[in-house]
Amino acid sequence: MSEIITDIVDSPLQHLAIIMDGNGRWAKQRKLPRLAGHQQGAEAVTRIVDECVKRKIRYLSLFAFSSENWGRPQSEVDALMGLLLQFLVSQQQQMVAKGIRLQVIGDRLRLSESVQLALADAEKKTVAGNTMTLILALSYGGRDEIMRAAKQMAQRAIAGELDINQLNNEKFATFLDTSEFPDPDLLIRTSGEVRISNFLLWQTAYSELYFTDVLWPDFGAVELGNAIDVYMCRQRRFGLTNEQLEE
Ligand code: FPP
């Protein structure tokens, strides 16, 4: 028990997750096409990645394209995929130089072949990065991820390779796309919406949540600092009592 408590009290911000929302509204406020908002959103990604490296955050998860975003107009889906490819081309060398490892979560088989290849290439070239892991959630939905994990587990059980009596939360988590990463400590959502929208449903069970009205293209070092300041003042109890933590 005391080991758990030490872990809680000493929990720094190791994993930050962000729901980047508000690109469309940012563009609308300026009477610009939605693509202009996404372009500024991509700039914000680069800024925040650098800021997280500076702040020695080990894992940064970004919700870049949800499984539900496939339902957007085809022109917007294509534009978002184009921006992703541009980001990979323009940032790959920088990521290698800064020691950033790129990893992807989500149903990548739904992505086009060219995007899948570019992602695999970027993952391979950045594999040695050990400063920070940038986790891009693409074609990602929390329920979809849990369902894929459950199916894989069921297949293993039917094949006699898995004893369902041995299953527990830790074992289940090894079937998720995020099996290599710790759970997020802090989840930020921009743009004033106050919901999780199917992002990291399993993993955010005990994450601290922070919502800001700032639209994603306007989110920068100052806004990130504000969120982290709030996080640092939170007491994470993980179901334990205040007295246990103070002991
Ligand atoms: C939500 O804003 C944002 C998205 C659906 C896509 C996020 C994409 C980027 C930040 C740019 C490209 C990403 C990378 C990794 C290079 P919204 O369109 O739902 O905004 P709205 O709610 O105001 O319409």
CSV table of C-alpha atoms and ligand atoms in Angstrom, one decimal:
chain,number,residue,atom,x,y,z
A,1,MET,CA,0.0,0.0,0.0
A,2,SER,CA,2.7,2.5,1.0
A,3,GLU,CA,4.4,1.9,-2.4
A,4,ILE,CA,1.2,2.9,-4.2
A,5,ILE,CA,0.9,6.0,-2.1
A,6,THR,CA,4.5,7.0,-2.8
A,7,ASP,CA,3.8,6.6,-6.6
A,8,ILE,CA,0.7,8.8,-6.3
A,9,VAL,CA,2.3,11.6,-4.3
A,10,ASP,CA,5.3,11.6,-6.7
A,11,SER,CA,3.3,11.5,-9.8
A,12,PRO,CA,4.7,14.1,-12.2
A,13,LEU,CA,3.2,14.9,-15.6
A,14,GLN,CA,4.6,12.0,-17.5
A,15,HIS,CA,1.8,11.6,-20.1
A,16,LEU,CA,-0.2,14.4,-21.5
A,17,ALA,CA,-3.2,13.7,-23.8
A,18,ILE,CA,-4.9,16.5,-25.9
A,19,ILE,CA,-8.2,16.6,-27.7
A,20,MET,CA,-7.4,19.4,-30.2
A,21,ASP,CA,-10.7,21.0,-30.9
A,22,GLY,CA,-11.9,24.2,-32.5
A,23,ASN,CA,-10.0,24.5,-35.8
A,24,GLY,CA,-13.3,24.9,-37.7
A,25,ARG,CA,-14.6,27.7,-35.4
A,26,TRP,CA,-11.2,29.4,-35.5
A,27,ALA,CA,-11.6,29.6,-39.3
A,28,LYS,CA,-15.2,30.6,-39.2
A,29,GLN,CA,-14.5,33.5,-36.9
A,30,ARG,CA,-12.1,34.8,-39.5
A,31,LYS,CA,-14.4,34.0,-42.5
A,32,LEU,CA,-11.8,31.6,-43.8
A,33,PRO,CA,-12.3,28.0,-45.1
A,34,ARG,CA,-12.2,25.2,-42.5
A,35,LEU,CA,-8.9,24.1,-44.1
A,36,ALA,CA,-7.2,27.3,-42.9
A,37,GLY,CA,-8.2,26.4,-39.3
A,38,HIS,CA,-6.7,22.9,-39.7
A,39,GLN,CA,-3.5,24.4,-41.2
A,40,GLN,CA,-3.2,26.6,-38.1
A,41,GLY,CA,-4.0,23.6,-36.0
A,42,ALA,CA,-1.0,21.8,-37.6
A,43,GLU,CA,1.2,24.7,-36.6
A,44,ALA,CA,-0.1,24.5,-33.1
A,45,VAL,CA,0.9,20.8,-33.1
A,46,THR,CA,4.5,21.7,-33.9
A,47,ARG,CA,4.5,24.3,-31.2
A,48,ILE,CA,3.1,22.1,-28.5
A,49,VAL,CA,5.4,19.2,-29.4
A,50,ASP,CA,8.4,21.5,-28.9
A,51,GLU,CA,7.0,22.8,-25.7
A,52,CYS,CA,6.4,19.3,-24.3
A,53,VAL,CA,10.0,18.3,-25.2
A,54,LYS,CA,11.2,21.4,-23.3
A,55,ARG,CA,9.0,20.5,-20.3
A,56,LYS,CA,10.4,16.9,-20.3
A,57,ILE,CA,7.0,15.3,-20.8
A,58,ARG,CA,7.7,11.7,-21.8
A,59,TYR,CA,4.5,10.9,-23.7
A,60,LEU,CA,2.2,13.3,-25.7
A,61,SER,CA,-1.0,11.8,-27.2
A,62,LEU,CA,-2.8,13.9,-29.8
A,63,PHE,CA,-6.3,13.1,-31.0
A,64,ALA,CA,-5.7,13.9,-34.7
A,65,PHE,CA,-8.5,12.0,-36.5
A,66,SER,CA,-11.3,10.1,-34.9
A,67,SER,CA,-13.1,7.0,-36.2
A,68,GLU,CA,-16.1,9.3,-36.4
A,69,ASN,CA,-14.2,11.9,-38.5
A,70,TRP,CA,-14.5,9.6,-41.5
A,71,GLY,CA,-18.1,10.9,-41.7
A,72,ARG,CA,-16.9,14.4,-42.5
A,73,PRO,CA,-17.2,15.7,-46.1
A,74,GLN,CA,-14.6,13.8,-48.3
A,75,SER,CA,-12.9,17.1,-49.2
A,76,GLU,CA,-12.2,17.8,-45.5
A,77,VAL,CA,-11.0,14.2,-44.9
A,78,ASP,CA,-8.6,14.5,-47.8
A,79,ALA,CA,-7.4,17.9,-46.6
A,80,LEU,CA,-6.7,16.5,-43.1
A,81,MET,CA,-4.8,13.5,-44.6
A,82,GLY,CA,-2.8,15.9,-46.8
A,83,LEU,CA,-1.9,18.0,-43.7
A,84,LEU,CA,-0.8,14.8,-41.9
A,85,LEU,CA,1.4,13.8,-44.8
A,86,GLN,CA,2.9,17.3,-44.9
A,87,PHE,CA,3.5,17.2,-41.2
A,88,LEU,CA,5.3,13.8,-41.5
A,89,VAL,CA,7.5,15.1,-44.4
A,90,SER,CA,8.3,18.4,-42.8
A,91,GLN,CA,8.9,17.2,-39.3
A,92,GLN,CA,10.5,13.8,-39.7
A,93,GLN,CA,14.1,15.1,-39.6
A,94,GLN,CA,13.4,17.4,-36.7
A,95,MET,CA,11.8,14.6,-34.8
A,96,VAL,CA,14.9,12.4,-35.3
A,97,ALA,CA,17.2,15.3,-34.3
A,98,LYS,CA,15.1,16.1,-31.1
A,99,GLY,CA,14.9,12.4,-30.1
A,100,ILE,CA,11.1,12.3,-30.6
A,101,ARG,CA,9.7,8.8,-31.3
A,102,LEU,CA,6.4,8.7,-33.3
A,103,GLN,CA,3.9,6.0,-32.7
A,104,VAL,CA,0.4,5.6,-34.0
A,105,ILE,CA,-2.8,4.3,-32.3
A,106,GLY,CA,-6.1,3.6,-34.0
A,107,ASP,CA,-7.4,1.4,-36.8
A,108,ARG,CA,-4.7,2.2,-39.3
A,109,LEU,CA,-6.0,-0.3,-41.8
A,110,ARG,CA,-8.7,2.2,-42.7
A,111,LEU,CA,-6.1,4.8,-43.7
A,112,SER,CA,-5.1,5.0,-47.3
A,113,GLU,CA,-2.0,3.0,-48.4
A,114,SER,CA,0.1,6.1,-48.9
A,115,VAL,CA,-0.7,7.4,-45.4
A,116,GLN,CA,0.0,3.9,-43.9
A,117,LEU,CA,3.3,3.8,-45.7
A,118,ALA,CA,4.3,7.3,-44.6
A,119,LEU,CA,3.4,6.5,-41.0
A,120,ALA,CA,5.3,3.2,-41.0
A,121,ASP,CA,8.3,5.0,-42.4
A,122,ALA,CA,8.1,7.8,-39.8
A,123,GLU,CA,7.7,5.2,-37.0
A,124,LYS,CA,10.7,3.3,-38.3
A,125,LYS,CA,13.0,6.4,-38.7
A,126,THR,CA,12.1,7.7,-35.2
A,127,VAL,CA,12.3,4.4,-33.4
A,128,ALA,CA,15.4,5.3,-31.5
A,129,GLY,CA,14.0,8.5,-30.1
A,130,ASN,CA,14.0,8.5,-26.3
A,131,THR,CA,13.3,12.1,-25.4
A,132,MET,CA,9.6,12.0,-25.9
A,133,THR,CA,7.0,9.7,-27.6
A,134,LEU,CA,4.5,11.5,-29.8
A,135,ILE,CA,1.4,9.3,-30.0
A,136,LEU,CA,-0.9,10.2,-32.9
A,137,ALA,CA,-4.4,8.9,-32.6
A,138,LEU,CA,-5.6,8.4,-36.2
A,139,SER,CA,-8.8,6.7,-37.2
A,140,TYR,CA,-9.0,6.2,-33.5
A,141,GLY,CA,-12.1,5.6,-31.3
A,142,GLY,CA,-11.9,4.4,-27.7
A,143,ARG,CA,-14.8,2.0,-28.1
A,144,ASP,CA,-13.4,0.7,-31.4
A,145,GLU,CA,-10.0,0.1,-29.7
A,146,ILE,CA,-11.7,-1.8,-26.8
A,147,MET,CA,-13.8,-3.8,-29.2
A,148,ARG,CA,-10.7,-4.8,-31.3
A,149,ALA,CA,-8.9,-5.8,-28.1
A,150,ALA,CA,-11.9,-7.9,-26.9
A,151,LYS,CA,-12.0,-9.7,-30.3
A,152,GLN,CA,-8.3,-10.4,-30.2
A,153,MET,CA,-8.6,-11.8,-26.7
A,154,ALA,CA,-11.6,-13.9,-27.6
A,155,GLN,CA,-9.7,-15.4,-30.5
A,156,ARG,CA,-6.7,-16.2,-28.3
A,157,ALA,CA,-9.1,-17.8,-25.8
A,158,ILE,CA,-10.8,-19.9,-28.5
A,159,ALA,CA,-7.4,-21.0,-29.7
A,160,GLY,CA,-6.6,-22.2,-26.2
A,161,GLU,CA,-3.8,-19.6,-25.8
A,162,LEU,CA,-5.4,-17.6,-23.1
A,163,ASP,CA,-7.0,-18.6,-19.9
A,164,ILE,CA,-10.0,-16.3,-19.3
A,165,ASN,CA,-9.8,-17.0,-15.5
A,166,GLN,CA,-6.4,-15.3,-15.5
A,167,LEU,CA,-7.7,-12.1,-17.1
A,168,ASN,CA,-7.6,-8.8,-15.1
A,169,ASN,CA,-7.3,-5.1,-15.9
A,170,GLU,CA,-3.5,-5.3,-16.5
A,171,LYS,CA,-3.8,-8.2,-18.9
A,172,PHE,CA,-6.7,-6.6,-20.8
A,173,ALA,CA,-4.6,-3.4,-21.2
A,174,THR,CA,-1.9,-5.4,-23.0
A,175,PHE,CA,-4.4,-5.9,-25.9
A,176,LEU,CA,-5.0,-2.2,-26.3
A,177,ASP,CA,-3.2,0.0,-28.9
A,178,THR,CA,-1.6,1.8,-25.9
A,179,SER,CA,-0.1,-1.3,-24.3
A,180,GLU,CA,3.4,0.2,-24.3
A,181,PHE,CA,2.4,3.5,-22.7
A,182,PRO,CA,1.4,4.6,-19.2
A,183,ASP,CA,-2.1,6.0,-18.8
A,184,PRO,CA,-2.4,9.8,-19.4
A,185,ASP,CA,-1.9,11.9,-16.2
A,186,LEU,CA,-3.7,14.9,-17.7
A,187,LEU,CA,-6.2,15.2,-20.6
A,188,ILE,CA,-6.7,18.7,-22.1
A,189,ARG,CA,-9.6,19.6,-24.4
A,190,THR,CA,-9.7,22.9,-26.1
A,191,SER,CA,-12.5,25.0,-27.6
A,192,GLY,CA,-15.0,25.0,-24.7
A,193,GLU,CA,-16.5,21.5,-25.3
A,194,VAL,CA,-16.7,19.5,-22.1
A,195,ARG,CA,-16.7,15.9,-23.1
A,196,ILE,CA,-14.3,13.0,-23.9
A,197,SER,CA,-15.6,12.2,-27.4
A,198,ASN,CA,-14.5,8.6,-27.4
A,199,PHE,CA,-10.8,9.4,-26.7
A,200,LEU,CA,-8.7,6.9,-24.6
A,201,LEU,CA,-11.8,5.7,-22.7
A,202,TRP,CA,-10.1,2.9,-20.9
A,203,GLN,CA,-6.9,4.9,-20.2
A,204,THR,CA,-8.3,8.1,-18.8
A,205,ALA,CA,-10.1,6.3,-15.9
A,206,TYR,CA,-8.0,8.3,-13.4
A,207,SER,CA,-6.6,11.1,-15.6
A,208,GLU,CA,-7.1,14.7,-14.5
A,209,LEU,CA,-9.3,16.6,-16.9
A,210,TYR,CA,-8.7,20.2,-18.0
A,211,PHE,CA,-11.1,22.1,-20.3
A,212,THR,CA,-10.3,25.5,-21.8
A,213,ASP,CA,-12.3,27.8,-24.1
A,214,VAL,CA,-9.2,28.6,-26.2
A,215,LEU,CA,-9.5,27.2,-29.7
A,216,TRP,CA,-6.8,24.7,-30.7
A,217,PRO,CA,-5.0,27.0,-33.3
A,218,ASP,CA,-4.6,29.6,-30.5
A,219,PHE,CA,-3.2,27.1,-28.0
A,220,GLY,CA,0.4,27.7,-27.2
A,221,ALA,CA,3.1,27.7,-24.5
A,222,VAL,CA,1.2,30.0,-22.2
A,223,GLU,CA,-2.0,28.0,-22.4
A,224,LEU,CA,-0.1,24.8,-21.8
A,225,GLY,CA,1.6,26.3,-18.8
A,226,ASN,CA,-1.8,27.3,-17.4
A,227,ALA,CA,-3.1,23.8,-17.8
A,228,ILE,CA,0.0,22.3,-16.2
A,229,ASP,CA,-0.2,24.8,-13.2
A,230,VAL,CA,-3.8,23.6,-12.6
A,231,TYR,CA,-2.7,20.0,-12.8
A,232,MET,CA,0.1,20.5,-10.3
A,233,CYS,CA,-2.4,21.8,-7.8
A,234,ARG,CA,-4.7,18.8,-8.1
A,235,GLN,CA,-4.6,16.0,-5.6
A,236,ARG,CA,-4.8,12.6,-7.3
A,237,ARG,CA,-6.3,10.1,-4.9
A,238,PHE,CA,-7.0,7.0,-7.2
A,239,GLY,CA,-9.8,6.0,-4.9
A,240,LEU,CA,-7.8,6.3,-1.7
A,241,THR,CA,-8.6,8.7,1.2
A,242,ASN,CA,-7.0,12.0,1.8
A,243,GLU,CA,-5.7,10.6,5.2
A,244,GLN,CA,-4.0,7.7,3.5
A,245,LEU,CA,-2.2,10.1,1.1
A,246,GLU,CA,-1.2,12.5,3.9
A,247,GLU,CA,0.2,9.6,6.1
B,1,FPP,C1,-11.1,19.3,-34.4
B,1,FPP,O1,-11.5,20.6,-34.9
B,1,FPP,C2,-9.9,18.9,-35.1
B,1,FPP,C3,-9.8,17.9,-35.9
B,1,FPP,C4,-10.9,17.0,-36.2
B,1,FPP,C5,-8.5,17.5,-36.6
B,1,FPP,C6,-7.2,17.8,-35.8
B,1,FPP,C7,-6.2,18.1,-36.8
B,1,FPP,C8,-5.2,19.0,-36.7
B,1,FPP,C9,-4.9,19.7,-35.5
B,1,FPP,C10,-4.3,19.4,-37.9
B,1,FPP,C11,-3.5,18.2,-38.5
B,1,FPP,C12,-2.9,17.3,-37.5
B,1,FPP,C13,-1.6,16.9,-37.5
B,1,FPP,C14,-1.2,15.9,-36.6
B,1,FPP,C15,-0.6,17.5,-38.4
B,1,FPP,P1,-12.9,20.7,-35.6
B,1,FPP,O2,-12.6,20.7,-37.0
B,1,FPP,O3,-13.8,19.7,-35.1
B,1,FPP,O4,-13.3,22.2,-35.1
B,1,FPP,P2,-14.8,22.7,-34.9
B,1,FPP,O5,-15.4,21.9,-33.8
B,1,FPP,O6,-14.6,24.1,-34.4
B,1,FPP,O7,-15.5,22.6,-36.2
